[in-house]
Amino acid sequence: NAKPDIPLIEARLEALAKKWAPRTRRKA
């Protein structure tokens, strides 16, 4: 069951990255 979990985690990480991307770019 670890394999199906990986895509879910990656999808969540991508969603978070999109949310935090603008803030990180402003800070950087």
Short mmCIF file of N, CA and C in Angstrom, two decimals:
data_model
loop_
_atom_site.label_atom_id
_atom_site.label_comp_id
_atom_site.label_asym_id
_atom_site.label_seq_id
_atom_site.Cartn_x
_atom_site.Cartn_y
_atom_site.Cartn_z
N ASN A 1 0.84 -1.22 0.00
CA ASN A 1 0.00 0.00 0.00
C ASN A 1 0.87 1.26 0.00
N ALA A 2 2.16 1.09 0.11
CA ALA A 2 3.04 2.27 0.16
C ALA A 2 3.06 2.96 -1.20
N LYS A 3 2.99 2.18 -2.27
CA LYS A 3 3.07 2.78 -3.61
C LYS A 3 1.90 3.75 -3.85
N PRO A 4 0.65 3.35 -3.60
CA PRO A 4 -0.47 4.27 -3.84
C PRO A 4 -0.37 5.53 -2.97
N ASP A 5 0.26 5.41 -1.80
CA ASP A 5 0.37 6.57 -0.91
C ASP A 5 1.33 7.61 -1.48
N ILE A 6 2.36 7.17 -2.16
CA ILE A 6 3.36 8.11 -2.68
C ILE A 6 2.72 9.17 -3.59
N PRO A 7 1.92 8.78 -4.58
CA PRO A 7 1.29 9.79 -5.46
C PRO A 7 0.45 10.77 -4.65
N LEU A 8 -0.24 10.28 -3.62
CA LEU A 8 -1.06 11.18 -2.81
C LEU A 8 -0.17 12.21 -2.12
N ILE A 9 0.91 11.74 -1.52
CA ILE A 9 1.83 12.66 -0.84
C ILE A 9 2.40 13.67 -1.85
N GLU A 10 2.81 13.17 -3.00
CA GLU A 10 3.38 14.07 -4.02
C GLU A 10 2.35 15.11 -4.43
N ALA A 11 1.10 14.68 -4.61
CA ALA A 11 0.03 15.62 -5.01
C ALA A 11 -0.14 16.68 -3.93
N ARG A 12 -0.11 16.25 -2.67
CA ARG A 12 -0.28 17.23 -1.58
C ARG A 12 0.91 18.18 -1.56
N LEU A 13 2.11 17.64 -1.75
CA LEU A 13 3.30 18.49 -1.75
C LEU A 13 3.21 19.50 -2.89
N GLU A 14 2.74 19.05 -4.04
CA GLU A 14 2.63 19.97 -5.18
C GLU A 14 1.61 21.07 -4.87
N ALA A 15 0.50 20.69 -4.24
CA ALA A 15 -0.53 21.68 -3.90
C ALA A 15 0.06 22.69 -2.92
N LEU A 16 0.79 22.20 -1.91
CA LEU A 16 1.40 23.11 -0.94
C LEU A 16 2.43 24.00 -1.63
N ALA A 17 3.23 23.42 -2.51
CA ALA A 17 4.25 24.19 -3.22
C ALA A 17 3.59 25.33 -3.99
N LYS A 18 2.46 25.03 -4.64
CA LYS A 18 1.77 26.08 -5.41
C LYS A 18 1.28 27.18 -4.47
N LYS A 19 0.80 26.77 -3.28
CA LYS A 19 0.29 27.77 -2.33
C LYS A 19 1.43 28.62 -1.79
N TRP A 20 2.56 27.96 -1.48
CA TRP A 20 3.66 28.70 -0.86
C TRP A 20 4.57 29.35 -1.90
N ALA A 21 4.47 28.94 -3.14
CA ALA A 21 5.36 29.48 -4.18
C ALA A 21 5.35 31.01 -4.19
N PRO A 22 4.18 31.65 -4.25
CA PRO A 22 4.15 33.13 -4.31
C PRO A 22 4.85 33.75 -3.10
N ARG A 23 4.62 33.21 -1.91
CA ARG A 23 5.25 33.79 -0.71
C ARG A 23 6.76 33.60 -0.77
N THR A 24 7.18 32.41 -1.17
CA THR A 24 8.62 32.15 -1.23
C THR A 24 9.27 33.09 -2.24
N ARG A 25 8.63 33.29 -3.36
CA ARG A 25 9.21 34.17 -4.39
C ARG A 25 9.31 35.60 -3.85
N ARG A 26 8.31 36.03 -3.11
CA ARG A 26 8.35 37.39 -2.56
C ARG A 26 9.50 37.50 -1.56
N LYS A 27 9.63 36.50 -0.68
CA LYS A 27 10.71 36.53 0.32
C LYS A 27 12.06 36.46 -0.38
N ALA A 28 12.19 35.56 -1.35
CA ALA A 28 13.47 35.42 -2.06
C ALA A 28 13.71 36.68 -2.89
#
